[in-house]
PDB file of C-alpha atoms in Angstrom:
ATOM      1  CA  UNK A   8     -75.344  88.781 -65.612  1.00 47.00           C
ATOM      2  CA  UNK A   9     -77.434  85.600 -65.032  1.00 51.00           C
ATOM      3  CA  UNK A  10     -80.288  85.817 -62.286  1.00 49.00           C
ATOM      4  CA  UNK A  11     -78.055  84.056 -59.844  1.00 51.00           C
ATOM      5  CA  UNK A  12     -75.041  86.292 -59.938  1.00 54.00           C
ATOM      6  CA  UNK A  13     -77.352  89.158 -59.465  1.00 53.00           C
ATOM      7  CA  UNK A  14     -78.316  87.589 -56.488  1.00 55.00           C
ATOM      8  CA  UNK A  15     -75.304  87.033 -55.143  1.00 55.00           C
ATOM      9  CA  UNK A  16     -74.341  90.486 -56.429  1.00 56.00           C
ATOM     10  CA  UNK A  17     -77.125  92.311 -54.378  1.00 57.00           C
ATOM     11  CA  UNK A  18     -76.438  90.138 -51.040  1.00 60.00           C
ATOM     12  CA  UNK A  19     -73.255  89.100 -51.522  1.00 55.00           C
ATOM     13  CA  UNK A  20     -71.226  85.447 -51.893  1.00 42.00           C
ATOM     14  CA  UNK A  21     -72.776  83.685 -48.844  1.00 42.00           C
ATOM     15  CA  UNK A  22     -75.991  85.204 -49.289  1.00 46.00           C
ATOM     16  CA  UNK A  23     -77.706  81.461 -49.752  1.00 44.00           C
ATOM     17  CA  UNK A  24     -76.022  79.528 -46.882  1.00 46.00           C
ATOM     18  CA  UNK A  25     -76.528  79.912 -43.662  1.00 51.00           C
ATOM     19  CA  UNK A  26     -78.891  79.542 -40.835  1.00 52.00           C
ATOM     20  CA  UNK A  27     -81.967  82.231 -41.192  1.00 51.00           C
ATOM     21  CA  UNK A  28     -81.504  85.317 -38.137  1.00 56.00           C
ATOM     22  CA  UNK A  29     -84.037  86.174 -36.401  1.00 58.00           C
ATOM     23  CA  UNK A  30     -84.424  89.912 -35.559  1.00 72.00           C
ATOM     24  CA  UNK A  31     -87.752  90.235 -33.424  1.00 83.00           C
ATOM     25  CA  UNK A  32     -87.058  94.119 -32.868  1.00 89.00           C
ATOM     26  CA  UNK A  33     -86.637  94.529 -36.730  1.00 90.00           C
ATOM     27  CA  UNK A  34     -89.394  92.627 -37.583  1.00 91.00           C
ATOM     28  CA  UNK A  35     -91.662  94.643 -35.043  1.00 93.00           C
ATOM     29  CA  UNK A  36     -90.335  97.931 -37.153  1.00 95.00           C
ATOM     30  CA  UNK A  37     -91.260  96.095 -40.598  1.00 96.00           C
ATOM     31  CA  UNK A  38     -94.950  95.729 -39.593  1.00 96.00           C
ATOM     32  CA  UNK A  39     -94.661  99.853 -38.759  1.00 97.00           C
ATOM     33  CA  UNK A  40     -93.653 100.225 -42.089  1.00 97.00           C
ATOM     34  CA  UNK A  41     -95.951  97.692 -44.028  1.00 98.00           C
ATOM     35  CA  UNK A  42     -98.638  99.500 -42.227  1.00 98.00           C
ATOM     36  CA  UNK A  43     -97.895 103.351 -42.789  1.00 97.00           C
ATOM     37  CA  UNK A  44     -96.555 102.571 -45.972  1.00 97.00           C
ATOM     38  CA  UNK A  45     -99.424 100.530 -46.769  1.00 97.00           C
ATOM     39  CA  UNK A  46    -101.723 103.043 -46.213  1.00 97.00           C
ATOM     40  CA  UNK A  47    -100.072 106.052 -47.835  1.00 97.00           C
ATOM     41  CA  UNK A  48     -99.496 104.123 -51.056  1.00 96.00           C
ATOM     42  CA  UNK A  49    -103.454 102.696 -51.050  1.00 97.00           C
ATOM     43  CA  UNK A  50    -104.847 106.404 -50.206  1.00 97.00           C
ATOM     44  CA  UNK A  51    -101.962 107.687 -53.316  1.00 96.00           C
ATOM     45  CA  UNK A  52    -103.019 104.641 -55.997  1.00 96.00           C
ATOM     46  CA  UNK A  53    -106.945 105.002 -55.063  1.00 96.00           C
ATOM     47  CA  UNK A  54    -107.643 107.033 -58.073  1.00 96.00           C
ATOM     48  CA  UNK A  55    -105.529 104.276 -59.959  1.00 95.00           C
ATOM     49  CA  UNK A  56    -107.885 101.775 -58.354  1.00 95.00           C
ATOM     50  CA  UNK A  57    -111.260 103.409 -59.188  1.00 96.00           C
ATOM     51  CA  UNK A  58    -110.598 103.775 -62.959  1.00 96.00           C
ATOM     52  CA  UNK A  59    -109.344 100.271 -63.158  1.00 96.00           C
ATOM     53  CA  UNK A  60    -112.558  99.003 -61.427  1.00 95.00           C
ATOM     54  CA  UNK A  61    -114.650 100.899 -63.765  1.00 96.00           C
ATOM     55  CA  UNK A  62    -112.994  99.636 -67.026  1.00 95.00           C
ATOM     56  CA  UNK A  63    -112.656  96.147 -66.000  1.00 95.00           C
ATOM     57  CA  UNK A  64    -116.731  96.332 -65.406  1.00 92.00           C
ATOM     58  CA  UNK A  65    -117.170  98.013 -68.367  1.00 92.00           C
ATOM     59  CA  UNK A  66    -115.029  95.937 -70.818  1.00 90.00           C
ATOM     60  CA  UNK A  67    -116.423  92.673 -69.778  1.00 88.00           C
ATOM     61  CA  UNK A  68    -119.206  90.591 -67.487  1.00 89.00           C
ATOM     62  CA  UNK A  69    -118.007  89.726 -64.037  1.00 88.00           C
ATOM     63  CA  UNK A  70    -116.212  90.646 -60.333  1.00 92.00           C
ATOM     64  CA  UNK A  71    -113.694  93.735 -60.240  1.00 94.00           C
ATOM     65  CA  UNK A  72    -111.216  91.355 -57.728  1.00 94.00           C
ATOM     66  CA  UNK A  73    -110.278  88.216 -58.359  1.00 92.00           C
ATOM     67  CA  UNK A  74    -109.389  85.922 -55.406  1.00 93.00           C
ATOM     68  CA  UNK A  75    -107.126  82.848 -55.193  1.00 92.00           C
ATOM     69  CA  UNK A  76    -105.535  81.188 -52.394  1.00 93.00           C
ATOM     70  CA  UNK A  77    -102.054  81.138 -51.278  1.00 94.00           C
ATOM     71  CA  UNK A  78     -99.262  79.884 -48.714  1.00 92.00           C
ATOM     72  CA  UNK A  79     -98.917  82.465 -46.202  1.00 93.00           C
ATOM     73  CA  UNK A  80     -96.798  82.770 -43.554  1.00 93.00           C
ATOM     74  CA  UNK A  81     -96.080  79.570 -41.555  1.00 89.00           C
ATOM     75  CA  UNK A  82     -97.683  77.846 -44.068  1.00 89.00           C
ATOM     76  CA  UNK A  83    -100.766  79.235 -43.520  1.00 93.00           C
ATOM     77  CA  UNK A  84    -103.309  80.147 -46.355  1.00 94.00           C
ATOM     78  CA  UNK A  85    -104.970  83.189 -47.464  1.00 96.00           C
ATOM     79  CA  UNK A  86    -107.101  84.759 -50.036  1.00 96.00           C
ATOM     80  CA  UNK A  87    -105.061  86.994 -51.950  1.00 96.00           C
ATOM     81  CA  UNK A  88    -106.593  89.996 -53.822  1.00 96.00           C
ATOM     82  CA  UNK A  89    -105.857  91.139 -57.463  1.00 95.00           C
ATOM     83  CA  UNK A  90    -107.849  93.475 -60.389  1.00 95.00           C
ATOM     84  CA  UNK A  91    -109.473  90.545 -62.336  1.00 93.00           C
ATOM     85  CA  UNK A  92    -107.147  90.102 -65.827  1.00 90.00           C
ATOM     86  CA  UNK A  93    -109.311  87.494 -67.399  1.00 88.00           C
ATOM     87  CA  UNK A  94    -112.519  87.244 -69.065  1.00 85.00           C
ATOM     88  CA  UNK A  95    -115.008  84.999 -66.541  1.00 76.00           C
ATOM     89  CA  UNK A  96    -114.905  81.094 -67.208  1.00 62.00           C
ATOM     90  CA  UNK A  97    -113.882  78.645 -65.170  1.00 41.00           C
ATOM     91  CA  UNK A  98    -110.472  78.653 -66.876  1.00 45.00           C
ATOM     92  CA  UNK A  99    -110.374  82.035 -65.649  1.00 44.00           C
ATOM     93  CA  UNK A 100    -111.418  80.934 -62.056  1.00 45.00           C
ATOM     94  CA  UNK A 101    -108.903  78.701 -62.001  1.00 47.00           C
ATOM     95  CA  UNK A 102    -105.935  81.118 -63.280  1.00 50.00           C
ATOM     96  CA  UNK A 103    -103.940  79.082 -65.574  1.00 48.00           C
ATOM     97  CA  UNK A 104    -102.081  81.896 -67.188  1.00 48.00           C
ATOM     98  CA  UNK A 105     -99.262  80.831 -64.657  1.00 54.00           C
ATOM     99  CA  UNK A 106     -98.723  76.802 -65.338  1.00 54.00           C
ATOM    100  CA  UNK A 107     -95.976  75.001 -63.481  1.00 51.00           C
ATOM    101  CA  UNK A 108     -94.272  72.439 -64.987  1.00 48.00           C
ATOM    102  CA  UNK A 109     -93.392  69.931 -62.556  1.00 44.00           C
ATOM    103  CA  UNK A 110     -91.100  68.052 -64.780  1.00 43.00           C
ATOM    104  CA  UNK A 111     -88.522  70.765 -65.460  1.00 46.00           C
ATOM    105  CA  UNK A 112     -89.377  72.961 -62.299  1.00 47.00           C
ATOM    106  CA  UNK A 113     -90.343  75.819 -64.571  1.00 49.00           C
ATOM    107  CA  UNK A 114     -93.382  77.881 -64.436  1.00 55.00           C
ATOM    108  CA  UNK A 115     -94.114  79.866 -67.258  1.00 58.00           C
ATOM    109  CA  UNK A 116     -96.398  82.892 -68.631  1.00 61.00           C
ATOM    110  CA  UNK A 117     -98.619  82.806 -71.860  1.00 63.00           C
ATOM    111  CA  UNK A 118     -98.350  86.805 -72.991  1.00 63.00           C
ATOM    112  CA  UNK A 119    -100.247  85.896 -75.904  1.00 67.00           C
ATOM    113  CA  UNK A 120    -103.484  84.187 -73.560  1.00 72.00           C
ATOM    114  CA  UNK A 121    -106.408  84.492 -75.608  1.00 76.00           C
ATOM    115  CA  UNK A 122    -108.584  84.709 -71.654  1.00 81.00           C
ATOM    116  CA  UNK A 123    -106.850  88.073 -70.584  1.00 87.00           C
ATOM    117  CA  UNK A 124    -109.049  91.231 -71.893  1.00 89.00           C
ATOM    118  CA  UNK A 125    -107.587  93.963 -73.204  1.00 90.00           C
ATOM    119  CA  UNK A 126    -107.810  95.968 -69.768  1.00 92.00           C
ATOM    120  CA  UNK A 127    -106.214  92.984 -68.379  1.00 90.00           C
ATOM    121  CA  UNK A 128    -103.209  93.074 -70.496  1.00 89.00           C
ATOM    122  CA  UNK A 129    -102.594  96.608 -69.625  1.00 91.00           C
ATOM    123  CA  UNK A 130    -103.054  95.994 -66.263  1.00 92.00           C
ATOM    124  CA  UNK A 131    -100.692  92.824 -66.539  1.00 88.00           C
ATOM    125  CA  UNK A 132     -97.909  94.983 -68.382  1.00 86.00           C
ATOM    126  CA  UNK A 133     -98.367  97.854 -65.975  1.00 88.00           C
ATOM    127  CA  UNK A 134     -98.203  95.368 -62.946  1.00 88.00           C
ATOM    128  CA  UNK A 135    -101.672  97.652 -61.470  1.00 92.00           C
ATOM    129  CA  UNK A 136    -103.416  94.087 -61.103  1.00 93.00           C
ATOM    130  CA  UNK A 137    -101.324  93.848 -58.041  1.00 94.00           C
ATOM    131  CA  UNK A 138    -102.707  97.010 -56.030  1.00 95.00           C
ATOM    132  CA  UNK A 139    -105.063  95.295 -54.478  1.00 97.00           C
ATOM    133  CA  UNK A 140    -102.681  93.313 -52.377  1.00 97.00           C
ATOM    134  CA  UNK A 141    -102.135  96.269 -50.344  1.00 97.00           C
ATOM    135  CA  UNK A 142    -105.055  95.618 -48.844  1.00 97.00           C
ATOM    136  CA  UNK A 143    -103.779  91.954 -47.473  1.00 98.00           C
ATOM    137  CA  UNK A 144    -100.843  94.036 -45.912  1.00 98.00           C
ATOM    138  CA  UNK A 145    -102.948  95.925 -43.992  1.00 97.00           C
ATOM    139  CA  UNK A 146    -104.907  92.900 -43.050  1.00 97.00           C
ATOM    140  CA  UNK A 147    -101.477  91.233 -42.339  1.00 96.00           C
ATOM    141  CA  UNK A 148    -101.287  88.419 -44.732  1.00 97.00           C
ATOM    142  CA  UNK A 149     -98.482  89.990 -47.131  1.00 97.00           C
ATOM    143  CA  UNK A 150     -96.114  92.161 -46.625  1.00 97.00           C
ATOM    144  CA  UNK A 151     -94.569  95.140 -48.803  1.00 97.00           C
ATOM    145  CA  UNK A 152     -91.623  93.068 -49.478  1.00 97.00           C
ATOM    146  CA  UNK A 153     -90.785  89.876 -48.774  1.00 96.00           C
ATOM    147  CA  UNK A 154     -91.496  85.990 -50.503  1.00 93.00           C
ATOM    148  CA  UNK A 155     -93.054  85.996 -53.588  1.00 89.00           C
ATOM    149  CA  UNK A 156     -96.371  84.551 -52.905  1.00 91.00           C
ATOM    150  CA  UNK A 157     -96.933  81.385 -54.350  1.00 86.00           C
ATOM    151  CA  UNK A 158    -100.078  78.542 -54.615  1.00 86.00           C
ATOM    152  CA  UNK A 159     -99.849  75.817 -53.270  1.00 84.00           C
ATOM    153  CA  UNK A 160     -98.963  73.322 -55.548  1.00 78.00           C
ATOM    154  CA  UNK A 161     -95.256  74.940 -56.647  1.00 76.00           C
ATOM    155  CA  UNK A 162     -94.257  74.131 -52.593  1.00 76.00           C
ATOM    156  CA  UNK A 163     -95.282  70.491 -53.221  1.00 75.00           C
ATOM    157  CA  UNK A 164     -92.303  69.314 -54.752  1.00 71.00           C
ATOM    158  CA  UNK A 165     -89.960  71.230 -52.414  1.00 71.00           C
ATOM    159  CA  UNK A 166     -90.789  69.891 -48.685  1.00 74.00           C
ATOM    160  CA  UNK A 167     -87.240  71.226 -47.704  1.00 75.00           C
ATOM    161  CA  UNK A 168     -87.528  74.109 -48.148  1.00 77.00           C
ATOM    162  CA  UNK A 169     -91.137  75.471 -48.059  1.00 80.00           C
ATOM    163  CA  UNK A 170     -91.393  75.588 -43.940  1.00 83.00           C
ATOM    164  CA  UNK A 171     -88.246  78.163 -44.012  1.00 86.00           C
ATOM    165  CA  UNK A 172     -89.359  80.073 -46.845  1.00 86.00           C
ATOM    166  CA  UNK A 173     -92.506  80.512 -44.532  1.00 89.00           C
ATOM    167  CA  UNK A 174     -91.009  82.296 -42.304  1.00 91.00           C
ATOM    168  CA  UNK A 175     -91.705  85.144 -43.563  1.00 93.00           C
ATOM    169  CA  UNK A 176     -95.006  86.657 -44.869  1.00 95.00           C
ATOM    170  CA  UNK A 177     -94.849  86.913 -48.664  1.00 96.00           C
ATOM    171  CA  UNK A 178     -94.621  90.496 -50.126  1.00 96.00           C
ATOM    172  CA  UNK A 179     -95.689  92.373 -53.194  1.00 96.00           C
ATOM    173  CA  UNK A 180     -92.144  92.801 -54.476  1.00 94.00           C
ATOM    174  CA  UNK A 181     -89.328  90.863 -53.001  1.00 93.00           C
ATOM    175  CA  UNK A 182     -85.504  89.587 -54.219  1.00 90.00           C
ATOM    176  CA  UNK A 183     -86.937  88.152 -57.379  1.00 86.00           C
ATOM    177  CA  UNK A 184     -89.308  90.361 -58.860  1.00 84.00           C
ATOM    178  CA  UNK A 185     -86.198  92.983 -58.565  1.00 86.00           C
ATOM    179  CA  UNK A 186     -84.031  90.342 -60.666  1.00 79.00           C
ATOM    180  CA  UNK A 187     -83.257  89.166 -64.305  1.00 61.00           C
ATOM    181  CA  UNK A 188     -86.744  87.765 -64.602  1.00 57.00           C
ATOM    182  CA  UNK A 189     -88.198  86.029 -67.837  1.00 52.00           C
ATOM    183  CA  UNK A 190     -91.236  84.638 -68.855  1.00 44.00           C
ATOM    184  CA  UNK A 191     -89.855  81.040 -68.027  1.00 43.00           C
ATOM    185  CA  UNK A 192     -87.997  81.203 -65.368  1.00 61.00           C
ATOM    186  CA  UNK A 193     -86.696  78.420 -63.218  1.00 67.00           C
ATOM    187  CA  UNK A 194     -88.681  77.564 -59.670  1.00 69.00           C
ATOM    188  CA  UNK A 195     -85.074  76.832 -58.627  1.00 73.00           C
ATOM    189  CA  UNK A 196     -83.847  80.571 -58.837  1.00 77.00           C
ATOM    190  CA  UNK A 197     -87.186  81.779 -57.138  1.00 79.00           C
ATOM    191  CA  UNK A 198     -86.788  79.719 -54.303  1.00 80.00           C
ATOM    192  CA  UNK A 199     -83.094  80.610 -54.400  1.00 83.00           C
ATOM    193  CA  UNK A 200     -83.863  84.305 -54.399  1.00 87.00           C
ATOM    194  CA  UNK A 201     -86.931  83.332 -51.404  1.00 89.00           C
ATOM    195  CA  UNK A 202     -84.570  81.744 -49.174  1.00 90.00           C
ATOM    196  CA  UNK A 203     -81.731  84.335 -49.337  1.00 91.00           C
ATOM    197  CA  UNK A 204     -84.329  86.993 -48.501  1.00 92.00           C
ATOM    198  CA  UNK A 205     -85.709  85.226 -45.140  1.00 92.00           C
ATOM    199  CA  UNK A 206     -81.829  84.347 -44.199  1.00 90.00           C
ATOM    200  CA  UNK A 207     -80.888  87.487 -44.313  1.00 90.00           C
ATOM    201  CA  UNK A 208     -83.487  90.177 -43.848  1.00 92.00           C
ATOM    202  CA  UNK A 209     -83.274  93.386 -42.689  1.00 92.00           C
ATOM    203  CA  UNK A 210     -84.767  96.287 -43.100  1.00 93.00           C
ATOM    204  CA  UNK A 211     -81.696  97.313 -44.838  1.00 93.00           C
ATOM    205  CA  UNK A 212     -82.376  95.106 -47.654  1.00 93.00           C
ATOM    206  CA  UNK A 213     -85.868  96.106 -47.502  1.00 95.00           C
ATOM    207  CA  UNK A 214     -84.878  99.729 -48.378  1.00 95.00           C
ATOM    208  CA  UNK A 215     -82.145  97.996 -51.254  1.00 94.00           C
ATOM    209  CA  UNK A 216     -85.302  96.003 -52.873  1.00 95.00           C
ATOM    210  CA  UNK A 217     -88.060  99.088 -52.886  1.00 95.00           C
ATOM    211  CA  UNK A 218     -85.595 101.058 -54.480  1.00 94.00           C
ATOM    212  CA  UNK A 219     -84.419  97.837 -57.302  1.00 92.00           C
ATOM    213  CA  UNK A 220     -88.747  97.903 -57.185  1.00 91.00           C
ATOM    214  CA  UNK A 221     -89.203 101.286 -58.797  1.00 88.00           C
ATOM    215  CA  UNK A 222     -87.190 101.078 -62.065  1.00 87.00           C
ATOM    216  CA  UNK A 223     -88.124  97.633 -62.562  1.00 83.00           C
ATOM    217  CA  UNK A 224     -91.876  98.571 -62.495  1.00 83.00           C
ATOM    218  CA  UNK A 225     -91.172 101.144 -64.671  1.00 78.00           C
ATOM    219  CA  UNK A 226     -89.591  99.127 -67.362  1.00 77.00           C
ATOM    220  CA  UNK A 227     -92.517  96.238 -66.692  1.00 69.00           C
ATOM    221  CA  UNK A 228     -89.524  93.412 -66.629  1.00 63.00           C
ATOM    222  CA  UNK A 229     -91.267  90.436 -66.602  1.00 57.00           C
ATOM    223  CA  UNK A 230     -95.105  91.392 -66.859  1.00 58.00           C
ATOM    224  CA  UNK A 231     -97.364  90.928 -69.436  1.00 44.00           C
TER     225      UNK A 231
END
């Protein structure tokens, strides 16, 4: 099944069109959750977190975190937090291991980038350079789930549709990470998968998309 019929197989036909709902009660509840859930899975991964800290400072010079900006919530930035991957040089700074290609509207991953250490590429594969972001949900940047959290520069091209996307706060899993993903995939399908989420959240779906989160982390689909 292609990416796109899974989407429309998880929310249904009309999942795409649509005006987005707004559902201030449920969206009240969904901070109660990013919040106790937050904090439970942070205090249960902590161990996870130490170890990684301590190899990625023992395998090679430089920060445990590495910080990058992205589009937040009304279009708003923040400084996102992840387990540094790379070895420390300004290509590393800069995180090009994730290049967009404006001309097709593809952005694609190197798995065989010579910059990520070996911790890194476990971490990468095991999707544990993400834990950190728990931390921005309790902060209230990010959600658990929601938009996949994105620089700035793969909204440029896409005026339309980057103020609605924004209407929710991005999230650590979300509609595509739970889909058919590859290491090229199309900027079309993510924003495809972005949109369908904000139009027609619900905590509901939420539940649907942690539970799609678990065997898909498990497998590593589309990490490296």
């Amino acid at each position: 099944m292609s990416t796109l019929g899974a989407l429309s197989d998880l929310l249904g036909a009309s999942a795409a069109v649509g005006p987005p709902k707004r559902q201030p009660v449920q969206l009240v509840l969904k901070r109660f959750v990013d919040v106790l859930g937050g904090l439970a899975l942070l205090v249960l991964v902590s161990p996870v977190l130490l170890a990684a800290a301590v190899a990625i400072r023992v395998s090679s010079p430089g920060p445990v975190f590495f910080r990058q900006q992205r589009v937040g919530r009304a279009g708003r930035p923040f400084t996102i937090l992840k387990l540094r991957t790379m070895v420390l040089d300004q290509a590393a700074v800069m995180d090009l291991s994730q290049v967009f290609d404006y001309e097709r509207g593809l952005f694609t991953k190197r798995p065989d980038d010579p910059r990520v250490t070996k911790v890194g590429r476990l971490l990468r594969r095991t999707s544990g350079d993400e834990l950190p972001q728990l931390l921005n949900v309790l902060r209230g940047d990010m959600s658990l789930i929601g938009p996949r959290p994105v620089v700035d520069y793969m909204l440029r091209p896409f005026p339309d549709i980057s103020a609605e996307r924004c209407r929710m706060k991005p999230g650590i899993t979300g509609l595509w990470q739970v889909l058919d993903r590859h290491a090229h995939q199309s900027v079309e399908v993510m924003a495809a998968a972005d949109l369908a989420y904000v139009r027609r959240f619900s905590l509901s779906l939420d539940l649907r998309i942690a539970l799609r989160t678990i065997p898909v982390w498990l497998r590593g689909d589309g990490a490296f």
